[in-house]
Amino acid sequence: KIMLAEELDALGVEAVEIGLPMLEKDFKVIQALRKRNLKTKVGCLVRANRSDIDLAVDAGAELICVEHTVNPYSCKLAYDIDEQELIARNAECCLYAKEKGSIVNWMGWDAFRQTKEYIERVFKAVVEQGKPDRVTIADTFGMAHPVAVFDFFREFRKWFPDKLLEFHCHNDFGMATANAIAAITGGANSAHTAINGLGERAGNIALEELAIAGQMAMGIDFGLDLTRLNRISKLAAQFSRFPYAANKPVIGSNLFNVDSGMIIHILAAADKAGFPKLAMLPYQPGAVGRDDFRFVYGKGAGGAALDKFLKELGIEATQEQRKEILEKLKTEAALRKAFLEKDEFLHIIKS
């Protein structure tokens, strides 16, 4: 956790949430990081009770996120409290944390399954009474439509024109990154992300996806050094023992593989005309700290690809041989459902 926090600091994130101070290991990590003079704020998550807040303060957390469900059914089932008790509990805890000298972020979760009128009533009351520095609303089951999130944050901004507004979202329906972009476009100041999207169930907003989509595709300057994304994602995958898929945006191993014959043909023509490889790529590998652009021996290969492969290997072939090599390459790659390695391609040529 210490190493990843330092990597996140170098990346340029505004704050890191270390974990739960009631866990001894997380408590010690917070203490250790506060001694390292990071630029990023060292924060943690606490439940809406004084004992959790006391532990966070004792650990030295600079930023405390006080969280509580705002779903009235969950409040009744889990805590046997009504709306007014919910408001009073969270407002009191926010005030208590502020009195302790912390930056306070109040997060109401499982909010998006409620009516806007209910959300407005609860959030306005907690913010007015508890005076948190930041306000987070959470789509805990990731089921809101991105357009609805955009519209909501425009309204949210009107409710709290001077507050830092944040968005927390899970990825159960595969919309987390889109919803984060929608929230920021609508008026949110930040979104809670996790490296590689790690998190409960289907995970949270993926740091690397939001970083590249927001900063490069949408032109929103987060102040992040995108060239560090590949390294931090690899470290998190190793530490968590949670690998990511080959087709994962930003960090997947397939991202800069090119096997389509048409794409190879266009890239060759672009190179000849003086255009960069960006002509047929989402972005240059170096933009996210990678250098693994490569043409691969796959089922999508065509005449241009074969010409390139043979030239690189210093091999000449007749038209009839070229036709047979290409046919065998495409068949073998399709059967294996994989790209072939160079030695396997050479085996086909020798045969």
CSV table of C-alpha atoms in Angstrom, one decimal:
chain,number,residue,atom,x,y,z
A,1,LYS,CA,0.0,0.0,0.0
A,2,ILE,CA,2.8,2.4,0.8
A,3,MET,CA,4.5,1.7,-2.6
A,4,LEU,CA,1.2,2.2,-4.5
A,5,ALA,CA,0.4,5.4,-2.6
A,6,GLU,CA,3.8,6.8,-3.6
A,7,GLU,CA,3.1,5.8,-7.2
A,8,LEU,CA,-0.2,7.5,-7.1
A,9,ASP,CA,1.5,10.6,-5.7
A,10,ALA,CA,3.9,10.6,-8.6
A,11,LEU,CA,1.0,10.1,-11.0
A,12,GLY,CA,-0.5,13.3,-9.6
A,13,VAL,CA,-3.8,12.2,-7.9
A,14,GLU,CA,-5.3,14.7,-5.5
A,15,ALA,CA,-6.0,12.3,-2.6
A,16,VAL,CA,-5.6,8.6,-1.8
A,17,GLU,CA,-8.0,6.6,0.4
A,18,ILE,CA,-5.8,4.1,2.3
A,19,GLY,CA,-8.5,1.9,3.8
A,20,LEU,CA,-10.2,1.5,7.2
A,21,PRO,CA,-8.3,2.9,10.3
A,22,MET,CA,-10.0,0.3,12.5
A,23,LEU,CA,-7.8,-2.3,10.8
A,24,GLU,CA,-4.4,-2.3,12.4
A,25,LYS,CA,-2.5,-2.7,9.1
A,26,ASP,CA,-4.3,0.3,7.5
A,27,PHE,CA,-3.8,2.4,10.6
A,28,LYS,CA,-0.1,1.8,10.4
A,29,VAL,CA,0.0,2.6,6.7
A,30,ILE,CA,-1.8,5.9,7.3
A,31,GLN,CA,0.8,6.8,10.0
A,32,ALA,CA,3.7,5.9,7.7
A,33,LEU,CA,2.4,7.8,4.7
A,34,ARG,CA,1.8,11.0,6.7
A,35,LYS,CA,5.5,11.0,7.6
A,36,ARG,CA,6.5,10.9,3.9
A,37,ASN,CA,5.5,14.4,2.9
A,38,LEU,CA,3.4,13.3,-0.1
A,39,LYS,CA,1.8,16.0,-2.3
A,40,THR,CA,-1.4,13.9,-2.4
A,41,LYS,CA,-3.7,14.0,0.6
A,42,VAL,CA,-3.7,10.9,2.8
A,43,GLY,CA,-7.3,9.9,3.5
A,44,CYS,CA,-9.4,7.0,4.8
A,45,LEU,CA,-13.0,5.8,4.9
A,46,VAL,CA,-14.9,5.7,8.2
A,47,ARG,CA,-18.4,4.7,9.2
A,48,ALA,CA,-20.6,7.4,10.7
A,49,ASN,CA,-19.6,7.0,14.3
A,50,ARG,CA,-17.2,8.8,16.7
A,51,SER,CA,-15.0,5.8,17.4
A,52,ASP,CA,-14.0,5.4,13.7
A,53,ILE,CA,-13.4,9.1,13.4
A,54,ASP,CA,-11.1,9.0,16.5
A,55,LEU,CA,-9.1,6.2,15.0
A,56,ALA,CA,-8.7,8.1,11.8
A,57,VAL,CA,-7.5,11.2,13.6
A,58,ASP,CA,-5.1,9.2,15.8
A,59,ALA,CA,-3.6,7.6,12.6
A,60,GLY,CA,-3.1,11.1,11.2
A,61,ALA,CA,-5.5,11.0,8.3
A,62,GLU,CA,-5.7,14.3,6.6
A,63,LEU,CA,-9.0,13.6,4.8
A,64,ILE,CA,-11.8,11.6,6.3
A,65,CYS,CA,-14.7,10.2,4.2
A,66,VAL,CA,-17.7,9.7,6.4
A,67,GLU,CA,-19.9,7.2,4.7
A,68,HIS,CA,-23.5,6.0,5.3
A,69,THR,CA,-26.2,4.4,3.2
A,70,VAL,CA,-29.1,6.8,2.4
A,71,ASN,CA,-31.4,4.1,1.1
A,72,PRO,CA,-34.3,4.3,3.5
A,73,TYR,CA,-34.9,0.6,3.4
A,74,SER,CA,-31.3,-0.2,4.2
A,75,CYS,CA,-31.4,2.4,7.0
A,76,LYS,CA,-34.4,0.7,8.5
A,77,LEU,CA,-33.2,-2.9,8.1
A,78,ALA,CA,-29.6,-2.4,9.2
A,79,TYR,CA,-29.9,0.4,11.8
A,80,ASP,CA,-33.6,0.8,12.5
A,81,ILE,CA,-33.4,4.6,11.9
A,82,ASP,CA,-35.7,6.8,9.9
A,83,GLU,CA,-34.9,9.8,7.7
A,84,GLN,CA,-34.5,12.3,10.5
A,85,GLU,CA,-32.3,10.0,12.5
A,86,LEU,CA,-30.2,9.4,9.3
A,87,ILE,CA,-29.7,13.1,8.8
A,88,ALA,CA,-28.9,13.7,12.5
A,89,ARG,CA,-26.4,10.9,12.7
A,90,ASN,CA,-24.4,12.0,9.7
A,91,ALA,CA,-24.5,15.7,10.4
A,92,GLU,CA,-23.3,15.1,13.9
A,93,CYS,CA,-20.4,12.9,12.7
A,94,CYS,CA,-19.3,15.4,10.1
A,95,LEU,CA,-19.2,18.2,12.6
A,96,TYR,CA,-17.3,16.0,15.0
A,97,ALA,CA,-14.7,15.2,12.4
A,98,LYS,CA,-14.3,18.9,11.5
A,99,GLU,CA,-13.8,19.8,15.1
A,100,LYS,CA,-10.9,17.3,15.1
A,101,GLY,CA,-9.3,19.3,12.4
A,102,SER,CA,-9.9,17.0,9.4
A,103,ILE,CA,-11.0,17.7,5.9
A,104,VAL,CA,-14.4,16.0,5.8
A,105,ASN,CA,-16.0,14.4,2.8
A,106,TRP,CA,-19.5,13.1,3.4
A,107,MET,CA,-20.6,10.2,1.2
A,108,GLY,CA,-24.2,9.1,0.9
A,109,TRP,CA,-24.3,5.7,-0.8
A,110,ASP,CA,-26.9,3.7,-2.6
A,111,ALA,CA,-28.5,7.0,-3.5
A,112,PHE,CA,-29.4,6.6,-7.1
A,113,ARG,CA,-32.2,4.1,-6.5
A,114,GLN,CA,-34.2,6.8,-4.7
A,115,THR,CA,-36.2,9.7,-6.0
A,116,LYS,CA,-34.5,13.0,-6.7
A,117,GLU,CA,-36.8,14.7,-4.2
A,118,TYR,CA,-35.6,12.3,-1.4
A,119,ILE,CA,-32.0,12.7,-2.4
A,120,GLU,CA,-32.3,16.5,-2.4
A,121,ARG,CA,-34.0,16.5,1.0
A,122,VAL,CA,-31.4,14.3,2.7
A,123,PHE,CA,-28.3,15.7,1.2
A,124,LYS,CA,-29.3,19.4,1.7
A,125,ALA,CA,-30.1,18.7,5.4
A,126,VAL,CA,-26.8,16.8,6.1
A,127,VAL,CA,-24.7,19.4,4.3
A,128,GLU,CA,-26.5,22.4,5.9
A,129,GLN,CA,-26.2,20.8,9.4
A,130,GLY,CA,-22.9,18.9,9.2
A,131,LYS,CA,-21.0,21.4,7.0
A,132,PRO,CA,-18.7,18.8,5.3
A,133,ASP,CA,-16.0,20.3,3.1
A,134,ARG,CA,-16.8,17.8,0.3
A,135,VAL,CA,-19.9,15.9,-0.7
A,136,THR,CA,-20.0,12.6,-2.5
A,137,ILE,CA,-23.0,10.8,-4.0
A,138,ALA,CA,-22.6,7.1,-4.8
A,139,ASP,CA,-24.2,4.9,-7.5
A,140,THR,CA,-23.4,1.8,-5.4
A,141,PHE,CA,-24.8,-0.6,-8.0
A,142,GLY,CA,-23.7,1.2,-11.1
A,143,MET,CA,-27.2,1.2,-12.6
A,144,ALA,CA,-27.8,4.9,-13.4
A,145,HIS,CA,-27.9,6.0,-17.1
A,146,PRO,CA,-25.0,8.3,-18.0
A,147,VAL,CA,-27.4,10.9,-19.3
A,148,ALA,CA,-29.2,10.8,-16.0
A,149,VAL,CA,-25.9,11.2,-14.1
A,150,PHE,CA,-25.0,14.2,-16.2
A,151,ASP,CA,-28.4,15.8,-15.6
A,152,PHE,CA,-28.3,15.0,-11.9
A,153,PHE,CA,-24.9,16.7,-11.4
A,154,ARG,CA,-26.0,19.8,-13.1
A,155,GLU,CA,-28.8,19.9,-10.5
A,156,PHE,CA,-26.4,18.9,-7.7
A,157,ARG,CA,-24.2,21.8,-8.6
A,158,LYS,CA,-27.1,24.2,-8.2
A,159,TRP,CA,-27.8,22.8,-4.8
A,160,PHE,CA,-24.2,23.2,-3.6
A,161,PRO,CA,-22.5,25.8,-5.8
A,162,ASP,CA,-19.5,26.3,-3.6
A,163,LYS,CA,-18.8,22.7,-2.5
A,164,LEU,CA,-16.4,20.2,-3.9
A,165,LEU,CA,-18.7,17.5,-5.4
A,166,GLU,CA,-17.5,14.0,-5.9
A,167,PHE,CA,-18.9,10.9,-7.6
A,168,HIS,CA,-18.5,7.2,-6.5
A,169,CYS,CA,-19.7,4.4,-8.8
A,170,HIS,CA,-19.5,0.7,-9.2
A,171,ASN,CA,-19.3,-1.2,-12.5
A,172,ASP,CA,-22.0,-3.8,-12.2
A,173,PHE,CA,-23.5,-2.8,-15.5
A,174,GLY,CA,-20.2,-1.8,-17.2
A,175,MET,CA,-21.0,1.9,-17.1
A,176,ALA,CA,-18.7,3.2,-14.4
A,177,THR,CA,-16.2,5.1,-16.7
A,178,ALA,CA,-19.0,6.6,-18.8
A,179,ASN,CA,-20.9,7.6,-15.7
A,180,ALA,CA,-17.7,9.2,-14.2
A,181,ILE,CA,-17.2,11.2,-17.4
A,182,ALA,CA,-20.9,12.2,-17.3
A,183,ALA,CA,-20.6,13.3,-13.7
A,184,ILE,CA,-17.5,15.5,-14.3
A,185,THR,CA,-19.0,17.0,-17.4
A,186,GLY,CA,-22.2,17.8,-15.4
A,187,GLY,CA,-20.3,19.5,-12.6
A,188,ALA,CA,-18.5,17.0,-10.4
A,189,ASN,CA,-15.0,18.1,-9.2
A,190,SER,CA,-13.7,14.5,-8.9
A,191,ALA,CA,-14.5,10.8,-9.1
A,192,HIS,CA,-13.4,8.0,-6.9
A,193,THR,CA,-11.3,5.6,-8.8
A,194,ALA,CA,-9.5,2.3,-8.2
A,195,ILE,CA,-6.4,1.1,-10.0
A,196,ASN,CA,-7.4,-1.5,-12.6
A,197,GLY,CA,-11.0,-1.0,-11.4
A,198,LEU,CA,-10.5,-3.3,-8.4
A,199,GLY,CA,-13.3,-3.3,-5.9
A,200,GLU,CA,-16.4,-5.0,-4.6
A,201,ARG,CA,-18.3,-7.2,-7.1
A,202,ALA,CA,-17.6,-5.9,-10.6
A,203,GLY,CA,-15.3,-3.3,-9.2
A,204,ASN,CA,-15.2,0.5,-9.2
A,205,ILE,CA,-14.3,3.2,-11.7
A,206,ALA,CA,-11.0,2.2,-13.2
A,207,LEU,CA,-8.3,4.9,-12.6
A,208,GLU,CA,-6.5,4.2,-15.9
A,209,GLU,CA,-9.7,4.3,-17.9
A,210,LEU,CA,-11.0,7.5,-16.5
A,211,ALA,CA,-7.5,9.1,-16.7
A,212,ILE,CA,-7.1,8.4,-20.4
A,213,ALA,CA,-10.8,9.0,-21.4
A,214,GLY,CA,-11.0,12.2,-19.5
A,215,GLN,CA,-7.6,13.7,-20.1
A,216,MET,CA,-6.9,12.6,-23.6
A,217,ALA,CA,-10.2,11.8,-25.3
A,218,MET,CA,-12.3,14.5,-23.6
A,219,GLY,CA,-9.6,17.1,-23.0
A,220,ILE,CA,-10.3,17.4,-19.3
A,221,ASP,CA,-7.0,18.3,-17.6
A,222,PHE,CA,-6.7,16.2,-14.4
A,223,GLY,CA,-3.0,17.1,-14.1
A,224,LEU,CA,-2.0,13.4,-14.3
A,225,ASP,CA,1.2,12.0,-15.7
A,226,LEU,CA,-0.4,9.4,-18.0
A,227,THR,CA,3.0,7.8,-18.8
A,228,ARG,CA,2.9,6.3,-15.3
A,229,LEU,CA,-0.3,4.4,-15.8
A,230,ASN,CA,1.1,1.2,-17.2
A,231,ARG,CA,3.6,0.8,-14.3
A,232,ILE,CA,1.0,1.4,-11.6
A,233,SER,CA,-1.5,-1.0,-13.2
A,234,LYS,CA,1.1,-3.7,-13.4
A,235,LEU,CA,2.2,-3.2,-9.8
A,236,ALA,CA,-1.4,-3.4,-8.6
A,237,ALA,CA,-2.1,-6.5,-10.5
A,238,GLN,CA,1.0,-8.2,-9.0
A,239,PHE,CA,0.3,-7.1,-5.5
A,240,SER,CA,-3.4,-8.0,-5.6
A,241,ARG,CA,-2.9,-11.3,-7.5
A,242,PHE,CA,-5.7,-10.1,-9.7
A,243,PRO,CA,-4.8,-10.1,-13.3
A,244,TYR,CA,-6.5,-8.0,-16.0
A,245,ALA,CA,-7.8,-9.1,-19.3
A,246,ALA,CA,-5.8,-8.9,-22.5
A,247,ASN,CA,-8.4,-6.6,-24.0
A,248,LYS,CA,-8.5,-4.2,-21.0
A,249,PRO,CA,-8.3,-0.5,-22.1
A,250,VAL,CA,-5.0,1.3,-21.5
A,251,ILE,CA,-3.1,-1.7,-20.0
A,252,GLY,CA,-4.3,-4.9,-21.8
A,253,SER,CA,-1.6,-6.8,-23.7
A,254,ASN,CA,-3.7,-6.7,-27.0
A,255,LEU,CA,-4.1,-2.9,-27.1
A,256,PHE,CA,-1.1,-2.2,-29.4
A,257,ASN,CA,-1.2,-5.5,-31.3
A,258,VAL,CA,-1.9,-5.2,-35.0
A,259,ASP,CA,-2.9,-8.2,-37.1
A,260,SER,CA,-5.5,-6.9,-39.5
A,261,GLY,CA,-4.1,-6.9,-43.0
A,262,MET,CA,-6.0,-3.7,-43.9
A,263,ILE,CA,-4.6,-1.8,-40.9
A,264,ILE,CA,-1.1,-3.0,-41.6
A,265,HIS,CA,-1.5,-1.8,-45.2
A,266,ILE,CA,-2.8,1.6,-44.1
A,267,LEU,CA,0.0,2.0,-41.5
A,268,ALA,CA,2.6,1.2,-44.2
A,269,ALA,CA,1.1,3.8,-46.5
A,270,ALA,CA,1.0,6.3,-43.6
A,271,ASP,CA,4.6,5.7,-42.7
A,272,LYS,CA,5.6,6.2,-46.4
A,273,ALA,CA,3.7,9.5,-46.4
A,274,GLY,CA,5.3,10.6,-43.2
A,275,PHE,CA,2.3,10.1,-40.8
A,276,PRO,CA,2.9,8.7,-37.3
A,277,LYS,CA,1.4,5.4,-36.2
A,278,LEU,CA,-1.3,7.3,-34.5
A,279,ALA,CA,-3.1,7.3,-37.8
A,280,MET,CA,-4.5,3.8,-36.9
A,281,LEU,CA,-4.1,3.7,-33.1
A,282,PRO,CA,-6.2,5.2,-30.3
A,283,TYR,CA,-3.0,6.8,-28.9
A,284,GLN,CA,0.7,6.2,-29.0
A,285,PRO,CA,1.9,3.4,-26.6
A,286,GLY,CA,4.4,5.9,-25.0
A,287,ALA,CA,1.5,8.1,-23.9
A,288,VAL,CA,0.6,5.6,-21.2
A,289,GLY,CA,4.2,4.4,-20.5
A,290,ARG,CA,4.3,1.5,-23.0
A,291,ASP,CA,6.6,0.5,-25.8
A,292,ASP,CA,5.0,-2.7,-27.0
A,293,PHE,CA,3.4,-1.8,-30.4
A,294,ARG,CA,3.8,-4.8,-32.7
A,295,PHE,CA,2.5,-6.5,-35.8
A,296,VAL,CA,1.4,-10.0,-34.9
A,297,TYR,CA,1.0,-13.2,-36.9
A,298,GLY,CA,-2.8,-13.6,-36.7
A,299,LYS,CA,-5.8,-14.7,-38.7
A,300,GLY,CA,-6.4,-11.1,-39.9
A,301,ALA,CA,-3.2,-11.1,-41.9
A,302,GLY,CA,-3.3,-10.2,-45.6
A,303,GLY,CA,-0.9,-9.7,-48.5
A,304,ALA,CA,0.6,-6.5,-47.1
A,305,ALA,CA,1.1,-8.1,-43.7
A,306,LEU,CA,2.8,-11.2,-45.3
A,307,ASP,CA,5.1,-9.0,-47.3
A,308,LYS,CA,6.2,-7.2,-44.2
A,309,PHE,CA,6.7,-10.4,-42.2
A,310,LEU,CA,8.8,-12.0,-45.0
A,311,LYS,CA,10.9,-8.9,-45.5
A,312,GLU,CA,11.7,-8.6,-41.8
A,313,LEU,CA,12.7,-12.3,-41.8
A,314,GLY,CA,14.8,-11.9,-44.9
A,315,ILE,CA,12.8,-14.6,-46.7
A,316,GLU,CA,11.8,-14.7,-50.4
A,317,ALA,CA,8.9,-16.7,-51.7
A,318,THR,CA,7.1,-17.2,-54.9
A,319,GLN,CA,3.5,-16.1,-55.4
A,320,GLU,CA,2.3,-19.7,-55.1
A,321,GLN,CA,4.3,-20.1,-51.8
A,322,ARG,CA,3.1,-16.8,-50.5
A,323,LYS,CA,-0.5,-17.8,-51.1
A,324,GLU,CA,0.0,-21.2,-49.3
A,325,ILE,CA,1.9,-19.5,-46.3
A,326,LEU,CA,-0.9,-17.0,-45.9
A,327,GLU,CA,-3.6,-19.6,-46.0
A,328,LYS,CA,-1.8,-21.8,-43.4
A,329,LEU,CA,-1.1,-18.8,-41.1
A,330,LYS,CA,-4.8,-17.7,-41.1
A,331,THR,CA,-6.0,-21.3,-40.6
A,332,GLU,CA,-3.6,-22.1,-37.7
A,333,ALA,CA,-4.3,-18.8,-35.9
A,334,ALA,CA,-8.0,-19.3,-36.2
A,335,LEU,CA,-7.8,-22.9,-34.9
A,336,ARG,CA,-5.7,-21.8,-32.0
A,337,LYS,CA,-7.7,-18.7,-31.3
A,338,ALA,CA,-4.4,-16.9,-30.7
A,339,PHE,CA,-1.6,-15.0,-32.4
A,340,LEU,CA,1.4,-17.1,-33.5
A,341,GLU,CA,4.9,-16.6,-32.2
A,342,LYS,CA,7.7,-16.0,-34.7
A,343,ASP,CA,9.1,-19.5,-34.4
A,344,GLU,CA,5.7,-21.0,-35.2
A,345,PHE,CA,5.4,-18.7,-38.3
A,346,LEU,CA,8.8,-19.9,-39.4
A,347,HIS,CA,7.7,-23.5,-39.0
A,348,ILE,CA,4.8,-22.8,-41.4
A,349,ILE,CA,7.2,-21.2,-43.9
A,350,LYS,CA,9.6,-24.2,-43.7
A,351,SER,CA,6.7,-26.7,-44.2
